[in-house]
mmCIF file of C-alpha atoms in Angstrom:
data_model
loop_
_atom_site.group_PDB
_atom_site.id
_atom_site.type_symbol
_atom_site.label_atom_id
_atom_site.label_comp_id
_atom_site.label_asym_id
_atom_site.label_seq_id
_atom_site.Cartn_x
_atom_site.Cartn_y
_atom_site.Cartn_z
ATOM 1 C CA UNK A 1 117.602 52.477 56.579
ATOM 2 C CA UNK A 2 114.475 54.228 56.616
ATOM 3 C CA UNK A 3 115.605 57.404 54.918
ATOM 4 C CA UNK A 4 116.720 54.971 52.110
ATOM 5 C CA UNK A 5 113.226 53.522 51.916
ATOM 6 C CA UNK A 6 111.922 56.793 51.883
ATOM 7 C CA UNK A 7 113.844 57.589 48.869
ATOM 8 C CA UNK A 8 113.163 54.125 47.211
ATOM 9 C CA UNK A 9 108.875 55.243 47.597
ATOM 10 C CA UNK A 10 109.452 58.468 45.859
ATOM 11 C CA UNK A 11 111.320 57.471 43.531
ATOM 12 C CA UNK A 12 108.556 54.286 42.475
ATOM 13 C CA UNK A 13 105.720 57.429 43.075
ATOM 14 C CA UNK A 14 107.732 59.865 40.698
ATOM 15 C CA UNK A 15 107.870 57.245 38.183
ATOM 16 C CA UNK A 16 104.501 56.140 38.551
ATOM 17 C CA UNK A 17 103.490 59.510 37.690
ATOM 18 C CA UNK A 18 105.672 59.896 34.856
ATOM 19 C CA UNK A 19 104.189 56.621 33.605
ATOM 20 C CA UNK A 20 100.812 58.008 33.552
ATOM 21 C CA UNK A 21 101.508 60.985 32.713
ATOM 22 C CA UNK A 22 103.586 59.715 29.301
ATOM 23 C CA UNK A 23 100.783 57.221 28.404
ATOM 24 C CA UNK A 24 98.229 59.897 28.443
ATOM 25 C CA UNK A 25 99.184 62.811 26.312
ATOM 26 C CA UNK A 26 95.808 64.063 24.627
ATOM 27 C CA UNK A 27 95.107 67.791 25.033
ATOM 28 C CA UNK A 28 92.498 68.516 27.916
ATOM 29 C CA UNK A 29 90.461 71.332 28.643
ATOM 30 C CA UNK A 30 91.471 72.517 32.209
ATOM 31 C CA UNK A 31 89.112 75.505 33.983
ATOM 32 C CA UNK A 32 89.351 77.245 36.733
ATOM 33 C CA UNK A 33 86.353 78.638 37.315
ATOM 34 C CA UNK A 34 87.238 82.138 36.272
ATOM 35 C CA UNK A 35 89.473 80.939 33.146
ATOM 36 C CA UNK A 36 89.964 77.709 30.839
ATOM 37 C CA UNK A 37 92.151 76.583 28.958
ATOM 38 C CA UNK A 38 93.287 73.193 27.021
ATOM 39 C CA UNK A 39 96.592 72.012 27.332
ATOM 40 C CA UNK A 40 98.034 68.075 27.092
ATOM 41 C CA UNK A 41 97.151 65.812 29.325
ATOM 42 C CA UNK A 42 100.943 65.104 30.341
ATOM 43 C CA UNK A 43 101.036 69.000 31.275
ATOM 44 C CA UNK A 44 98.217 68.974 33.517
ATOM 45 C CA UNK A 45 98.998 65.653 35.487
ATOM 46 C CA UNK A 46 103.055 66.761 35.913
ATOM 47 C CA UNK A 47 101.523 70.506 36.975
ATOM 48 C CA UNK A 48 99.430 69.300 39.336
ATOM 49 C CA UNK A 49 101.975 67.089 40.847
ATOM 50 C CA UNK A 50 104.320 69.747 41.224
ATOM 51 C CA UNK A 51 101.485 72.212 42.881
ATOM 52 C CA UNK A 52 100.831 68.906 45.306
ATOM 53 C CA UNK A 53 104.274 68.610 46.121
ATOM 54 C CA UNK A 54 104.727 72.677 46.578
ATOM 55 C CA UNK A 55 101.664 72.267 48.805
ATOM 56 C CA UNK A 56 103.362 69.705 50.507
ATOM 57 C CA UNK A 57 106.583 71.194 50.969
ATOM 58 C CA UNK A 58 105.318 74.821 52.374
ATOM 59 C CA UNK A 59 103.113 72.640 54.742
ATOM 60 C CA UNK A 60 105.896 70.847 56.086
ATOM 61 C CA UNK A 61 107.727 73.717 56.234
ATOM 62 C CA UNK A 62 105.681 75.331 58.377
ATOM 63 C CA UNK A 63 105.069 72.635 60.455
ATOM 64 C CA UNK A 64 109.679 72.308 60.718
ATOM 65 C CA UNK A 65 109.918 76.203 61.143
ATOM 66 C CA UNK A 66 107.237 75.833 64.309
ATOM 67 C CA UNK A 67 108.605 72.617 65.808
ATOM 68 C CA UNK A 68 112.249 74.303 65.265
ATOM 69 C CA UNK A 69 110.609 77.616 67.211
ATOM 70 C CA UNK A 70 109.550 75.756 70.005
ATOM 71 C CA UNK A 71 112.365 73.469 70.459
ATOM 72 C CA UNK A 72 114.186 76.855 70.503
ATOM 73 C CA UNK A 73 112.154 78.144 73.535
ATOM 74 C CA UNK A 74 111.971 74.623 75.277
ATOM 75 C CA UNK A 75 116.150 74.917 75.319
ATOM 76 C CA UNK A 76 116.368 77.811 76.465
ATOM 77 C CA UNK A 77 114.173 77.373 79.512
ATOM 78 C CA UNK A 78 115.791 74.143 79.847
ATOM 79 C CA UNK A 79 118.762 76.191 79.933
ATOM 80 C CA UNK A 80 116.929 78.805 82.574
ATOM 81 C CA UNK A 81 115.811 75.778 84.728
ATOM 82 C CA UNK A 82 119.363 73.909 84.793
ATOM 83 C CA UNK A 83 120.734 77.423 86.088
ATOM 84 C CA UNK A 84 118.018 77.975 88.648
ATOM 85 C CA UNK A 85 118.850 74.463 89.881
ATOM 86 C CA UNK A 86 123.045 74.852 90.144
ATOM 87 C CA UNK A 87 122.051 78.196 91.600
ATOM 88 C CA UNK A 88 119.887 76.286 94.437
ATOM 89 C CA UNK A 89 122.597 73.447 94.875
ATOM 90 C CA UNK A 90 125.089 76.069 95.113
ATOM 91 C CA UNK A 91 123.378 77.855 97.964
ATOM 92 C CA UNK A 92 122.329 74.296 99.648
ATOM 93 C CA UNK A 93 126.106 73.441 99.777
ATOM 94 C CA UNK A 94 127.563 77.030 101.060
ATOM 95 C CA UNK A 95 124.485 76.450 103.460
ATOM 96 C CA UNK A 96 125.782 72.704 104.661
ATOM 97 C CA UNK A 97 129.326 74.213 104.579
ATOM 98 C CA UNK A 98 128.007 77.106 106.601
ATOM 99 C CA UNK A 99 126.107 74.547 109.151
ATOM 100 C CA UNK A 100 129.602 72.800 108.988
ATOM 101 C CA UNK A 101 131.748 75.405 109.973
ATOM 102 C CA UNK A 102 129.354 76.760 112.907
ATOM 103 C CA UNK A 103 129.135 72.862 114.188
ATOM 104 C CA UNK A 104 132.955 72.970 114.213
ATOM 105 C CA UNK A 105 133.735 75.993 115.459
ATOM 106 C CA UNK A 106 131.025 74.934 118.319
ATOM 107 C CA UNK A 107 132.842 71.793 118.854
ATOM 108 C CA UNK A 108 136.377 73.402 119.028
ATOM 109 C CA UNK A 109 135.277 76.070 121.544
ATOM 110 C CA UNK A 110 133.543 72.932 123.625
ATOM 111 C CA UNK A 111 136.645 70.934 123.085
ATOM 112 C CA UNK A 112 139.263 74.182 124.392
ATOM 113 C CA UNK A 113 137.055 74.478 127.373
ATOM 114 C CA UNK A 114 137.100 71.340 128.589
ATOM 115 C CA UNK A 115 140.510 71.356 127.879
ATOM 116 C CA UNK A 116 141.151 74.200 130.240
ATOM 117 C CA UNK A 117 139.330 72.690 132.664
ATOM 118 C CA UNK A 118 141.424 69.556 132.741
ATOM 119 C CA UNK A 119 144.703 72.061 132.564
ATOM 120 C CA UNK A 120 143.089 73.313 135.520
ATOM 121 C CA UNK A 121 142.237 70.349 137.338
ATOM 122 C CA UNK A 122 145.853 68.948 136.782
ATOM 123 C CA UNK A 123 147.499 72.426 137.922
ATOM 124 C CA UNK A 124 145.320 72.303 141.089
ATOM 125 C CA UNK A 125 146.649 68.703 141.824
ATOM 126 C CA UNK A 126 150.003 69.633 141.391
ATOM 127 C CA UNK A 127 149.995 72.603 143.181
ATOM 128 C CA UNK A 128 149.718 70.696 146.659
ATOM 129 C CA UNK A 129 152.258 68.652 145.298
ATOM 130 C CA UNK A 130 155.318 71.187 144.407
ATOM 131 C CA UNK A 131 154.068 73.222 147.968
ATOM 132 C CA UNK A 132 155.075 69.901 149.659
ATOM 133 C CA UNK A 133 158.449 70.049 147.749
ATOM 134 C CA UNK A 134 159.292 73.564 148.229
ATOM 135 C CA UNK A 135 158.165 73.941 151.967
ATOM 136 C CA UNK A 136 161.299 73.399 153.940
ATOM 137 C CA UNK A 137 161.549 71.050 156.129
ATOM 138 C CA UNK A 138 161.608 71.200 159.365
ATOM 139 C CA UNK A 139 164.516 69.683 160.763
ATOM 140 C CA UNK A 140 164.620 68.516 164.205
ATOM 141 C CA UNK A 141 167.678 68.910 165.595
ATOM 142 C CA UNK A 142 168.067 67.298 168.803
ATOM 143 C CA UNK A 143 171.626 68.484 169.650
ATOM 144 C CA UNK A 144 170.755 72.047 169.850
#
């Protein structure tokens, strides 16, 4: 909507100057300082519009070509900065993994020890156990 009023201004503008430019067509003299000349009025008014609008144009030119430039440079260290950042996320997870793993492995050994110790416990307790099975027993015989 407001390219199409844009366009709807210009348009009124262009013809505006058209206007004027049609209702005044008397010849002029036109200097420049250095050189003069006389030429129609129409001429001089639709000229200087042009030379306005080339003025305009290379201005805002300039000013697109910069703003292009930088938003150029500003994506590509947005680029650089969103790649420094995976990079340190990256290293902060193999890091937690790391942690991780070492807390494990710490836990496992921890867990198999007291494990053996319980294996041990229960083969110490069962060793007075199976001696009292296997040791004969004595029989009394009173006949003998």
């Amino acid at each position: 909507m407001k390219k199409q009023s844009n366009v709807i201004v210009g348009f009124l503008l262009v013809l505006v100057i058209v206007l004027f430019a049609v209702l005044n067509n008397k010849n002029v003299p036109v200097s420049f300082g250095f050189a003069s000349f006389s030429a129609p009025l129409i001429l001089v008014i639709i000229g200087s519009a042009l030379i306005g609008a080339l003025i305009v144009f290379l201005t805002a030119w300039t000013t697109l070509w910069q703003q292009k430039k930088q938003i150029k440079n500003l994506t590509q260290e947005n680029e650089a900065y969103q790649a420094e950042l995976q990079k340190k996320i990256d290293e902060a997870k193999e890091e937690q993994n790391r942690q991780f793993r070492n807390e494990r492995a710490e836990l496992e050994a921890a867990y198999q020890a007291e494990l053996q110790a319980k294996e041990a416990q229960i083969s110490q307790l069962k060793e007075p156990v199976e001696q009292q099975k296997q040791a004969p027993k004595q029989s009394f015989n009173y006949f003998d």
